[in-house]
Amino acid sequence: MVQPRFVRPTKSSPSSNSGESNSSNLYVANCGPAVGLSHDAIAAVFAAYGKVNGVYAADDSGVRIIISFADPCSAKSALEALNGRPCPDLKGRSLHIRYSVLQLPSEVNDCVPVSLVDSELNIPGLFLLPDFVSVEEEQQLLAAVDARPWIGLAKRRVQHYGYEFCYGTRNVDTKKRLGELPSFVSPILERMSLFPNFDINSASLDLDQLTVNEYPSGVGLSPHIDTHSAFEDCIFSLSLAGPCIMEFRRYSVSTWKASSADAEKSGDSSCIRKALYLPPRSMLLLSGEARYAWNHYIPHHKVGKVKEKAIRRSSRRVSFTLRKVRNLPCRCKYPQYCDSQQQM
C-alpha cells in the first residue's frame, strides 16, 4: 500500500487558516517519535475527536506528524481543542496544529534523468568518487556501527559522533561535545586527499562531526540544504550496503528556514533539478555552490530508473556523513540560502 503524501500548508493556503474546516488532515508540530510519542499513542489521543484514518510522519524530523481524520468536522474539533495547549496525555507537550492538504499522485513529478558521473551534472563543488572503500572495508565499517546503539527516528535509525545533530532545529549544540570521532573512520579521513582539485589544507577539512544513517528500502531523505550556520564548507557522504539516487534542486527563493518542499508550497515550484546515482562504497563531496545553494534529496522509492534500467534499492543503505562544525557565522556567497546572513 502506498502511503498518502501530505503537504505543509502555507499562509496563503485556505487550509492554513485555523478557522477553516476544509480539510480532514492536520499538521501537528512538537509531537512525534523523536520526543518519545509513538504514532499509536498520538492516534489514541486524537481519536477522542473522531475516527482517525492514520498517523504519518510529516518529514524526517520525528517531531512533526500528520493526523488524517475520516471527516473535516473531526479535524476541526481536534484543532480547536488541542492547538496551542499542553496535552496531558502526550507528556504535557504544547501542540502546534494547522490544517494540511493531501497531495495527489498526479502532482508528483519524479521524471529527472539520472547521471552516473558527477561531471554530467555541472554543479560546481560536487564530486563523486566510486569505490572509495573496498568491499572488505565496507563490511568492517558496517560491523563497527552495528556493534553500537542506534537512535530510532520516524523512518530510519541514526548514530551521532563528535556532536549530536538536532533534527528539530537542524543544528548542533557546540557546547555539548560527545568526544572524538570513532577510530573506525580514521582510514576514511586519511583518504580525503583523493578528491581531485580539492584543497586538503582547508580548515573545513578538520572534520569533527559524524552522522550515520540507516535507510530501509524505500526510505529517503527530505529535500534540504545543510544549515549554513551549523557546518563549514565541506559535506562528505559515504554510501554503504546499497545504492541510491540523490536528486539536487536549486530554487530561486530563500530556503534557509525550511526544506525545498516548503518553497514549492509557497509558490516557488520552479527549480533546476538534477539527479546522480550513488553506488555502494562511493564517497560524495558537496562543497561551494553544491553545498550552499543546492538542496539534496533522496526520493522515497524502492525502485529507480538509471539510463532506462530499473535499479532496485537494497534492503538497507547506510551512509556516513562527515562534517566540520562551524563556530563563527557563515559568510558564504549565497545569502539567499544562508541563515547566518538572513538573521543579521
CSV table of C-alpha atoms in Angstrom, one decimal:
chain,number,residue,atom,x,y,z
A,1,MET,CA,0.0,0.0,0.0
A,2,VAL,CA,1.4,3.4,-1.0
A,3,GLN,CA,1.4,5.9,2.0
A,4,PRO,CA,-0.5,9.1,1.3
A,5,ARG,CA,1.6,12.2,0.8
A,6,PHE,CA,0.7,15.4,2.5
A,7,VAL,CA,2.0,19.0,2.3
A,8,ARG,CA,2.5,21.6,5.0
A,9,PRO,CA,0.0,24.4,4.4
A,10,THR,CA,1.2,27.9,3.7
A,11,LYS,CA,-0.1,31.2,5.0
A,12,SER,CA,-1.8,31.9,1.7
A,13,SER,CA,-3.5,28.5,1.6
A,14,PRO,CA,-7.1,28.3,2.8
A,15,SER,CA,-6.1,25.2,4.7
A,16,SER,CA,-3.7,27.1,6.8
A,17,ASN,CA,-6.3,29.2,8.5
A,18,SER,CA,-7.2,27.6,11.8
A,19,GLY,CA,-10.8,28.9,11.3
A,20,GLU,CA,-11.3,27.0,8.1
A,21,SER,CA,-12.6,23.4,8.1
A,22,ASN,CA,-12.0,22.3,4.6
A,23,SER,CA,-9.5,19.6,5.3
A,24,SER,CA,-9.7,16.4,7.3
A,25,ASN,CA,-5.9,16.3,7.8
A,26,LEU,CA,-4.0,18.1,10.5
A,27,TYR,CA,-0.3,19.1,10.5
A,28,VAL,CA,0.9,18.8,14.1
A,29,ALA,CA,4.3,20.1,15.3
A,30,ASN,CA,6.1,19.4,18.6
A,31,CYS,CA,4.8,15.8,18.5
A,32,GLY,CA,6.3,12.5,17.3
A,33,PRO,CA,8.7,9.6,17.9
A,34,ALA,CA,11.7,11.9,18.4
A,35,VAL,CA,10.1,13.2,21.6
A,36,GLY,CA,9.0,9.8,22.9
A,37,LEU,CA,5.5,9.8,21.5
A,38,SER,CA,4.6,6.8,19.3
A,39,HIS,CA,2.1,7.1,16.5
A,40,ASP,CA,-0.3,4.7,18.3
A,41,ALA,CA,-0.2,7.0,21.4
A,42,ILE,CA,-0.9,10.0,19.3
A,43,ALA,CA,-3.7,8.3,17.4
A,44,ALA,CA,-5.4,7.3,20.7
A,45,VAL,CA,-5.5,11.0,21.9
A,46,PHE,CA,-6.8,12.4,18.6
A,47,ALA,CA,-9.4,9.5,18.3
A,48,ALA,CA,-11.4,11.3,21.0
A,49,TYR,CA,-12.5,13.8,18.4
A,50,GLY,CA,-13.4,11.4,15.6
A,51,LYS,CA,-12.3,8.4,13.5
A,52,VAL,CA,-8.5,8.6,12.7
A,53,ASN,CA,-7.6,7.0,9.4
A,54,GLY,CA,-3.9,7.2,10.0
A,55,VAL,CA,-0.9,9.0,11.6
A,56,TYR,CA,2.0,9.8,9.3
A,57,ALA,CA,5.5,11.4,9.6
A,58,ALA,CA,5.3,14.9,8.1
A,59,ASP,CA,9.1,14.9,7.5
A,60,ASP,CA,12.2,13.2,8.8
A,61,SER,CA,12.5,15.3,11.9
A,62,GLY,CA,10.4,12.9,14.1
A,63,VAL,CA,8.7,16.0,15.8
A,64,ARG,CA,6.1,16.8,13.1
A,65,ILE,CA,3.3,14.4,12.1
A,66,ILE,CA,0.1,14.3,10.1
A,67,ILE,CA,-3.2,13.2,11.6
A,68,SER,CA,-5.7,12.1,9.0
A,69,PHE,CA,-9.3,12.0,10.1
A,70,ALA,CA,-12.2,10.4,8.3
A,71,ASP,CA,-14.0,13.8,8.1
A,72,PRO,CA,-13.3,17.6,8.3
A,73,CYS,CA,-15.5,18.1,11.3
A,74,SER,CA,-13.4,15.7,13.4
A,75,ALA,CA,-10.2,17.6,12.3
A,76,LYS,CA,-11.8,20.9,13.2
A,77,SER,CA,-12.8,19.7,16.7
A,78,ALA,CA,-9.3,18.4,17.4
A,79,LEU,CA,-7.6,21.5,16.2
A,80,GLU,CA,-9.9,23.8,18.3
A,81,ALA,CA,-9.4,21.6,21.4
A,82,LEU,CA,-5.7,20.9,21.2
A,83,ASN,CA,-3.9,23.7,19.3
A,84,GLY,CA,-1.5,25.7,21.4
A,85,ARG,CA,-2.4,23.9,24.7
A,86,PRO,CA,-0.4,21.4,26.8
A,87,CYS,CA,-1.8,17.9,26.3
A,88,PRO,CA,-1.5,15.9,29.5
A,89,ASP,CA,-1.9,12.6,27.6
A,90,LEU,CA,1.1,13.5,25.3
A,91,LYS,CA,3.6,14.2,28.1
A,92,GLY,CA,2.2,17.7,28.6
A,93,ARG,CA,3.6,19.0,25.2
A,94,SER,CA,2.0,22.0,23.7
A,95,LEU,CA,0.9,21.1,20.2
A,96,HIS,CA,1.1,23.5,17.2
A,97,ILE,CA,-1.6,22.5,14.7
A,98,ARG,CA,-2.7,23.6,11.3
A,99,TYR,CA,-4.7,22.0,8.5
A,100,SER,CA,-2.8,20.0,6.0
A,101,VAL,CA,-3.5,19.0,2.4
A,102,LEU,CA,-3.4,15.6,0.7
A,103,GLN,CA,-1.1,15.6,-2.3
A,104,LEU,CA,-2.5,13.7,-5.2
A,105,PRO,CA,-0.2,11.4,-7.2
A,106,SER,CA,-0.7,13.5,-10.3
A,107,GLU,CA,1.0,16.4,-8.6
A,108,VAL,CA,4.2,14.4,-8.1
A,109,ASN,CA,6.8,14.6,-10.9
A,110,ASP,CA,9.8,12.3,-10.5
A,111,CYS,CA,11.0,12.3,-14.1
A,112,VAL,CA,14.5,13.5,-13.6
A,113,PRO,CA,17.3,11.9,-15.8
A,114,VAL,CA,19.9,10.2,-13.6
A,115,SER,CA,23.6,10.7,-14.3
A,116,LEU,CA,26.3,8.2,-13.5
A,117,VAL,CA,29.2,10.6,-13.2
A,118,ASP,CA,29.4,13.9,-11.3
A,119,SER,CA,30.6,15.9,-14.3
A,120,GLU,CA,27.3,15.4,-16.2
A,121,LEU,CA,25.5,17.5,-13.5
A,122,ASN,CA,27.7,20.5,-14.0
A,123,ILE,CA,27.2,21.6,-10.4
A,124,PRO,CA,30.3,23.4,-9.0
A,125,GLY,CA,31.7,21.8,-5.9
A,126,LEU,CA,30.1,18.4,-6.4
A,127,PHE,CA,32.4,15.4,-6.6
A,128,LEU,CA,31.7,11.7,-6.5
A,129,LEU,CA,34.4,9.1,-6.1
A,130,PRO,CA,33.3,5.4,-6.8
A,131,ASP,CA,35.0,2.6,-4.8
A,132,PHE,CA,36.2,5.0,-2.1
A,133,VAL,CA,36.4,1.9,0.2
A,134,SER,CA,36.9,-1.7,-0.6
A,135,VAL,CA,34.3,-4.5,0.0
A,136,GLU,CA,36.2,-5.7,3.0
A,137,GLU,CA,36.4,-2.1,4.5
A,138,GLU,CA,32.7,-1.7,3.9
A,139,GLN,CA,31.9,-4.8,5.9
A,140,GLN,CA,34.2,-3.6,8.7
A,141,LEU,CA,32.5,-0.2,8.8
A,142,LEU,CA,29.1,-1.8,8.9
A,143,ALA,CA,30.1,-4.2,11.7
A,144,ALA,CA,31.5,-1.3,13.7
A,145,VAL,CA,28.3,0.7,13.7
A,146,ASP,CA,26.1,-2.4,14.2
A,147,ALA,CA,28.0,-3.1,17.4
A,148,ARG,CA,26.9,0.3,18.7
A,149,PRO,CA,23.5,1.6,19.8
A,150,TRP,CA,21.2,3.2,17.2
A,151,ILE,CA,18.7,6.0,17.7
A,152,GLY,CA,15.3,5.4,16.2
A,153,LEU,CA,13.6,8.2,14.1
A,154,ALA,CA,10.3,8.0,12.3
A,155,LYS,CA,11.6,6.0,9.3
A,156,ARG,CA,15.3,5.4,9.9
A,157,ARG,CA,18.0,4.9,12.5
A,158,VAL,CA,20.9,7.1,13.2
A,159,GLN,CA,24.1,7.4,15.3
A,160,HIS,CA,25.9,10.7,16.1
A,161,TYR,CA,29.6,11.2,16.9
A,162,GLY,CA,31.6,14.3,17.8
A,163,TYR,CA,28.4,16.4,18.2
A,164,GLU,CA,24.7,15.4,18.1
A,165,PHE,CA,22.7,16.7,15.3
A,166,CYS,CA,19.3,18.1,16.5
A,167,TYR,CA,16.6,17.5,13.8
A,168,GLY,CA,14.2,19.9,15.4
A,169,THR,CA,16.5,22.9,15.0
A,170,ARG,CA,18.6,21.4,12.1
A,171,ASN,CA,21.7,22.4,14.0
A,172,VAL,CA,24.2,21.2,16.6
A,173,ASP,CA,24.8,22.4,20.2
A,174,THR,CA,28.5,23.3,20.2
A,175,LYS,CA,28.5,23.3,24.0
A,176,LYS,CA,27.6,19.6,24.0
A,177,ARG,CA,30.6,17.7,22.5
A,178,LEU,CA,30.3,13.9,22.5
A,179,GLY,CA,34.0,13.3,22.1
A,180,GLU,CA,36.4,12.4,19.3
A,181,LEU,CA,35.3,10.7,16.2
A,182,PRO,CA,35.5,6.9,16.4
A,183,SER,CA,38.7,5.2,15.3
A,184,PHE,CA,36.9,3.2,12.6
A,185,VAL,CA,36.6,6.3,10.5
A,186,SER,CA,40.3,7.2,10.6
A,187,PRO,CA,41.1,5.4,7.3
A,188,ILE,CA,38.3,7.4,5.7
A,189,LEU,CA,39.7,10.7,6.9
A,190,GLU,CA,43.2,9.9,5.8
A,191,ARG,CA,41.9,9.3,2.2
A,192,MET,CA,40.2,12.7,1.6
A,193,SER,CA,43.1,13.9,-0.5
A,194,LEU,CA,41.9,11.5,-3.2
A,195,PHE,CA,39.4,14.2,-4.3
A,196,PRO,CA,40.7,16.0,-7.4
A,197,ASN,CA,41.2,19.8,-7.4
A,198,PHE,CA,40.5,20.0,-3.7
A,199,ASP,CA,42.4,22.0,-1.2
A,200,ILE,CA,43.2,19.4,1.5
A,201,ASN,CA,44.6,22.2,3.7
A,202,SER,CA,41.2,23.8,4.0
A,203,ALA,CA,40.2,24.5,7.6
A,204,SER,CA,36.8,22.9,6.9
A,205,LEU,CA,38.6,19.5,6.3
A,206,ASP,CA,39.3,19.2,10.1
A,207,LEU,CA,36.1,17.1,10.3
A,208,ASP,CA,34.6,16.7,13.8
A,209,GLN,CA,31.0,15.5,13.3
A,210,LEU,CA,29.7,12.2,12.0
A,211,THR,CA,26.1,11.2,11.5
A,212,VAL,CA,25.5,7.6,10.5
A,213,ASN,CA,22.1,7.0,8.8
A,214,GLU,CA,20.5,3.6,8.1
A,215,TYR,CA,17.8,3.7,5.4
A,216,PRO,CA,15.5,0.7,4.9
A,217,SER,CA,14.4,0.0,1.4
A,218,GLY,CA,12.1,2.8,0.0
A,219,VAL,CA,13.0,5.3,2.7
A,220,GLY,CA,14.6,8.5,1.6
A,221,LEU,CA,15.5,12.0,2.8
A,222,SER,CA,13.6,15.2,2.6
A,223,PRO,CA,15.0,18.0,0.3
A,224,HIS,CA,17.2,20.3,2.3
A,225,ILE,CA,20.4,22.3,2.5
A,226,ASP,CA,22.6,21.5,5.5
A,227,THR,CA,22.2,24.6,7.8
A,228,HIS,CA,24.9,27.1,6.9
A,229,SER,CA,25.5,28.2,10.5
A,230,ALA,CA,25.9,24.6,11.6
A,231,PHE,CA,28.6,23.3,9.4
A,232,GLU,CA,31.6,24.5,7.4
A,233,ASP,CA,32.0,24.3,3.6
A,234,CYS,CA,32.6,20.6,3.0
A,235,ILE,CA,30.0,17.8,3.4
A,236,PHE,CA,31.2,14.3,2.8
A,237,SER,CA,28.8,11.3,2.4
A,238,LEU,CA,29.9,7.7,2.1
A,239,SER,CA,27.3,5.2,0.8
A,240,LEU,CA,27.5,1.6,2.2
A,241,ALA,CA,25.5,-1.6,1.8
A,242,GLY,CA,23.3,-0.3,-1.0
A,243,PRO,CA,22.9,2.3,-3.8
A,244,CYS,CA,20.5,5.2,-4.0
A,245,ILE,CA,19.6,8.1,-6.4
A,246,MET,CA,20.2,11.5,-5.0
A,247,GLU,CA,18.4,14.5,-6.5
A,248,PHE,CA,19.7,18.1,-6.4
A,249,ARG,CA,17.4,21.1,-6.6
A,250,ARG,CA,18.2,24.8,-6.8
A,251,TYR,CA,15.4,27.2,-6.0
A,252,SER,CA,15.4,31.0,-6.7
A,253,VAL,CA,14.0,31.9,-3.3
A,254,SER,CA,15.4,31.6,0.2
A,255,THR,CA,15.0,28.2,1.7
A,256,TRP,CA,17.1,28.6,4.9
A,257,LYS,CA,14.1,28.5,7.2
A,258,ALA,CA,12.8,25.2,5.8
A,259,SER,CA,13.2,22.5,3.2
A,260,SER,CA,12.7,23.0,-0.5
A,261,ALA,CA,9.4,21.2,-0.1
A,262,ASP,CA,8.2,24.4,1.7
A,263,ALA,CA,9.5,26.5,-1.1
A,264,GLU,CA,7.3,24.5,-3.5
A,265,LYS,CA,4.3,25.1,-1.4
A,266,SER,CA,5.0,28.8,-1.0
A,267,GLY,CA,4.5,29.3,-4.7
A,268,ASP,CA,8.1,28.8,-6.0
A,269,SER,CA,7.7,25.4,-7.6
A,270,SER,CA,10.2,26.3,-10.4
A,271,CYS,CA,13.6,24.9,-9.7
A,272,ILE,CA,16.5,23.3,-11.5
A,273,ARG,CA,16.5,19.5,-10.9
A,274,LYS,CA,19.4,17.1,-11.4
A,275,ALA,CA,20.0,13.6,-10.2
A,276,LEU,CA,23.0,11.4,-9.6
A,277,TYR,CA,23.4,7.6,-8.9
A,278,LEU,CA,25.4,6.9,-5.8
A,279,PRO,CA,26.7,3.3,-5.9
A,280,PRO,CA,27.7,1.4,-2.7
A,281,ARG,CA,31.2,2.3,-1.4
A,282,SER,CA,31.2,5.7,-3.2
A,283,MET,CA,32.0,9.0,-1.5
A,284,LEU,CA,30.2,12.2,-2.3
A,285,LEU,CA,31.6,15.6,-1.6
A,286,LEU,CA,29.4,18.7,-1.5
A,287,SER,CA,31.3,22.0,-1.4
A,288,GLY,CA,31.0,25.5,-2.5
A,289,GLU,CA,27.8,26.1,-4.6
A,290,ALA,CA,26.8,22.4,-4.3
A,291,ARG,CA,26.9,22.6,-0.5
A,292,TYR,CA,25.4,26.1,0.0
A,293,ALA,CA,22.9,26.6,-2.8
A,294,TRP,CA,21.6,23.2,-3.9
A,295,ASN,CA,19.1,21.1,-1.9
A,296,HIS,CA,19.9,17.4,-1.8
A,297,TYR,CA,17.2,14.8,-1.6
A,298,ILE,CA,16.7,11.0,-1.7
A,299,PRO,CA,13.3,10.0,-3.2
A,300,HIS,CA,11.3,7.6,-1.1
A,301,HIS,CA,11.3,4.9,-3.8
A,302,LYS,CA,12.2,1.2,-3.7
A,303,VAL,CA,12.9,1.2,-7.5
A,304,GLY,CA,14.6,4.0,-9.5
A,305,LYS,CA,15.4,4.3,-13.2
A,306,VAL,CA,19.0,4.9,-14.3
A,307,LYS,CA,19.7,5.1,-18.0
A,308,GLU,CA,16.5,3.3,-18.8
A,309,LYS,CA,17.4,0.5,-16.4
A,310,ALA,CA,15.4,-0.2,-13.3
A,311,ILE,CA,17.6,-0.1,-10.1
A,312,ARG,CA,16.1,-1.7,-7.0
A,313,ARG,CA,17.1,-0.3,-3.6
A,314,SER,CA,18.6,-2.9,-1.3
A,315,SER,CA,17.0,-3.8,2.0
A,316,ARG,CA,19.4,-1.5,3.7
A,317,ARG,CA,21.6,1.5,2.9
A,318,VAL,CA,24.0,3.1,5.5
A,319,SER,CA,25.5,6.5,5.0
A,320,PHE,CA,28.4,8.1,6.8
A,321,THR,CA,28.0,11.9,6.7
A,322,LEU,CA,31.2,13.8,7.9
A,323,ARG,CA,31.2,17.5,8.6
A,324,LYS,CA,33.1,20.3,10.4
A,325,VAL,CA,31.0,22.1,13.0
A,326,ARG,CA,31.1,25.9,12.4
A,327,ASN,CA,32.0,28.2,15.3
A,328,LEU,CA,31.6,31.5,13.5
A,329,PRO,CA,28.7,32.9,11.4
A,330,CYS,CA,28.6,31.8,7.8
A,331,ARG,CA,29.8,34.4,5.2
A,332,CYS,CA,29.2,32.4,2.0
A,333,LYS,CA,28.4,33.8,-1.4
A,334,TYR,CA,24.8,32.6,-1.3
A,335,PRO,CA,23.0,34.9,1.3
A,336,GLN,CA,19.5,33.9,-0.1
A,337,TYR,CA,20.1,30.4,1.3
A,338,CYS,CA,22.1,31.4,4.4
A,339,ASP,CA,20.5,31.6,7.9
A,340,SER,CA,23.6,33.4,9.3
A,341,GLN,CA,23.2,36.3,6.8
A,342,GLN,CA,19.4,36.3,6.8
A,343,GLN,CA,19.3,36.7,10.5
A,344,MET,CA,21.7,39.7,10.6
